[in-house]
């Protein structure tokens, strides 16, 4: 597993798509720092920056870029053949890749969210946002990794989920929020650090259970799907 982890990390950091991870977290940090420096009331900028940008855009987009890239890119360029020819159980391929995707996504998002949370309210809010976003990164990464094995257009389908389901329908149709990873993260963060800057209609138990189910279920689906791939990288 360590070899797969190393290959995955090296491939991820060696691709240009890694550079796509930096602008959004940087923007989040800049907006939080500038708002605090200008003395703007956190009640005015906290929710738009922390939730509207951080949890609704930065977290899912970063997880989408990384989650679809750790295995999907290898399928597209054919290098997945080198892994498939190894006498490894498929779970020993999927789990290290998921660990890299979730770890990189969490680190990229949790740090700026922590800083923004501290600037907006308190260290407790910063820690709550960082911890909740890490759990969200795991769920998003598992989902997008599975999508990269299920379809040739994982990024497109991921954007449909993030922009249409979570962003559009989640804003106007209350019933869709219970199936939104974004809302689960908000519920968990608000539980860890209660504040008026966060709020959702999804309960904490539901958020915790569904986050775990998506992470485990999507991972199991990815492992099962990878078993159907032949050495040529096509499904058998």
GROMACS .gro file of C-alpha atoms in nm, residues 58-195:
model
  138
   58UNK     CA    1  -1.353   2.558  -0.214
   59UNK     CA    2  -1.408   2.225  -0.035
   60UNK     CA    3  -1.608   2.042  -0.305
   61UNK     CA    4  -1.410   2.181  -0.599
   62UNK     CA    5  -1.073   2.092  -0.447
   63UNK     CA    6  -1.202   1.745  -0.358
   64UNK     CA    7  -1.340   1.707  -0.712
   65UNK     CA    8  -1.007   1.798  -0.874
   66UNK     CA    9  -0.809   1.564  -0.649
   67UNK     CA   10  -1.064   1.284  -0.613
   68UNK     CA   11  -1.117   1.240  -0.986
   69UNK     CA   12  -0.745   1.272  -1.055
   70UNK     CA   13  -0.586   1.011  -0.828
   71UNK     CA   14  -0.719   0.725  -1.040
   72UNK     CA   15  -0.921   0.878  -1.322
   73UNK     CA   16  -0.615   1.043  -1.477
   74UNK     CA   17  -0.433   0.709  -1.478
   75UNK     CA   18  -0.727   0.548  -1.653
   76UNK     CA   19  -0.733   0.824  -1.915
   77UNK     CA   20  -0.361   0.808  -1.997
   78UNK     CA   21  -0.336   0.428  -1.971
   79UNK     CA   22  -0.086   0.418  -1.684
   80UNK     CA   23  -0.343   0.231  -1.473
   81UNK     CA   24  -0.221  -0.081  -1.655
   82UNK     CA   25   0.098  -0.079  -1.447
   83UNK     CA   26  -0.108  -0.097  -1.128
   84UNK     CA   27  -0.359  -0.352  -1.255
   85UNK     CA   28  -0.081  -0.594  -1.347
   86UNK     CA   29   0.043  -0.598  -0.988
   87UNK     CA   30  -0.078  -0.896  -0.778
   88UNK     CA   31  -0.261  -0.667  -0.539
   89UNK     CA   32  -0.616  -0.692  -0.407
   90UNK     CA   33  -0.815  -0.403  -0.547
   91UNK     CA   34  -0.876  -0.257  -0.202
   92UNK     CA   35  -0.500  -0.213  -0.164
   93UNK     CA   36  -0.514   0.013  -0.468
   94UNK     CA   37  -0.828   0.210  -0.386
   95UNK     CA   38  -0.765   0.277  -0.016
   96UNK     CA   39  -0.420   0.438  -0.056
   97UNK     CA   40  -0.551   0.653  -0.339
   98UNK     CA   41  -0.849   0.757  -0.130
   99UNK     CA   42  -0.617   0.836   0.161
  100UNK     CA   43  -0.404   1.062  -0.062
  101UNK     CA   44  -0.710   1.233  -0.212
  102UNK     CA   45  -0.877   1.292   0.123
  103UNK     CA   46  -0.552   1.399   0.291
  104UNK     CA   47  -0.453   1.648   0.022
  105UNK     CA   48  -0.807   1.787  -0.003
  106UNK     CA   49  -0.840   1.820   0.375
  107UNK     CA   50  -0.502   1.990   0.416
  108UNK     CA   51  -0.566   2.228   0.128
  109UNK     CA   52  -0.904   2.336   0.263
  110UNK     CA   53  -0.879   2.295   0.641
  111UNK     CA   54  -0.588   2.536   0.689
  112UNK     CA   55  -0.748   2.841   0.521
  113UNK     CA   56  -1.084   2.759   0.682
  114UNK     CA   57  -0.917   2.745   1.023
  115UNK     CA   58  -0.755   3.085   0.970
  116UNK     CA   59  -1.079   3.235   0.837
  117UNK     CA   60  -1.275   3.088   1.127
  118UNK     CA   61  -1.034   3.238   1.381
  119UNK     CA   62  -1.053   3.577   1.211
  120UNK     CA   63  -1.432   3.565   1.194
  121UNK     CA   64  -1.505   3.440   1.544
  122UNK     CA   65  -1.271   3.223   1.751
  123UNK     CA   66  -1.014   2.946   1.761
  124UNK     CA   67  -1.297   2.706   1.845
  125UNK     CA   68  -1.480   2.795   1.524
  126UNK     CA   69  -1.156   2.759   1.327
  127UNK     CA   70  -1.097   2.413   1.471
  128UNK     CA   71  -1.459   2.314   1.414
  129UNK     CA   72  -1.445   2.420   1.050
  130UNK     CA   73  -1.112   2.243   0.998
  131UNK     CA   74  -1.234   1.916   1.153
  132UNK     CA   75  -1.570   1.920   0.975
  133UNK     CA   76  -1.409   2.005   0.640
  134UNK     CA   77  -1.168   1.713   0.683
  135UNK     CA   78  -1.464   1.477   0.727
  136UNK     CA   79  -1.632   1.638   0.429
  137UNK     CA   80  -1.314   1.596   0.225
  138UNK     CA   81  -1.324   1.224   0.298
  139UNK     CA   82  -1.687   1.190   0.186
  140UNK     CA   83  -1.638   1.404  -0.125
  141UNK     CA   84  -1.315   1.224  -0.218
  142UNK     CA   85  -1.475   0.880  -0.187
  143UNK     CA   86  -1.771   0.993  -0.398
  144UNK     CA   87  -1.560   1.151  -0.672
  145UNK     CA   88  -1.311   0.862  -0.676
  146UNK     CA   89  -1.602   0.624  -0.734
  147UNK     CA   90  -1.735   0.850  -1.010
  148UNK     CA   91  -1.398   0.837  -1.187
  149UNK     CA   92  -1.442   0.459  -1.213
  150UNK     CA   93  -1.808   0.468  -1.310
  151UNK     CA   94  -1.804   0.722  -1.591
  152UNK     CA   95  -1.572   0.886  -1.842
  153UNK     CA   96  -1.705   1.229  -1.736
  154UNK     CA   97  -1.654   1.231  -1.359
  155UNK     CA   98  -1.569   1.601  -1.341
  156UNK     CA   99  -1.885   1.696  -1.527
  157UNK     CA  100  -2.107   1.481  -1.306
  158UNK     CA  101  -1.926   1.608  -0.997
  159UNK     CA  102  -1.991   1.966  -1.100
  160UNK     CA  103  -2.358   1.885  -1.158
  161UNK     CA  104  -2.380   1.751  -0.803
  162UNK     CA  105  -2.192   2.045  -0.650
  163UNK     CA  106  -2.343   2.329  -0.853
  164UNK     CA  107  -2.693   2.204  -0.930
  165UNK     CA  108  -2.783   1.971  -0.644
  166UNK     CA  109  -2.598   2.137  -0.357
  167UNK     CA  110  -2.574   2.491  -0.489
  168UNK     CA  111  -2.904   2.552  -0.667
  169UNK     CA  112  -3.155   2.296  -0.541
  170UNK     CA  113  -3.002   2.294  -0.192
  171UNK     CA  114  -3.065   2.666  -0.166
  172UNK     CA  115  -3.430   2.665  -0.270
  173UNK     CA  116  -3.556   2.310  -0.201
  174UNK     CA  117  -3.524   2.211   0.165
  175UNK     CA  118  -3.572   1.840   0.097
  176UNK     CA  119  -3.249   1.820  -0.101
  177UNK     CA  120  -3.035   1.941   0.190
  178UNK     CA  121  -3.047   1.604   0.364
  179UNK     CA  122  -2.853   1.456   0.071
  180UNK     CA  123  -2.596   1.735   0.055
  181UNK     CA  124  -2.243   1.674   0.184
  182UNK     CA  125  -2.207   2.050   0.218
  183UNK     CA  126  -2.499   2.063   0.462
  184UNK     CA  127  -2.358   1.771   0.660
  185UNK     CA  128  -2.029   1.957   0.700
  186UNK     CA  129  -2.212   2.270   0.816
  187UNK     CA  130  -2.411   2.068   1.071
  188UNK     CA  131  -2.097   1.902   1.208
  189UNK     CA  132  -1.904   2.229   1.225
  190UNK     CA  133  -2.193   2.404   1.400
  191UNK     CA  134  -2.207   2.123   1.656
  192UNK     CA  135  -1.836   2.157   1.730
  193UNK     CA  136  -1.848   2.537   1.745
  194UNK     CA  137  -2.204   2.675   1.772
  195UNK     CA  138  -2.231   3.015   1.606
   0.00000   0.00000   0.00000
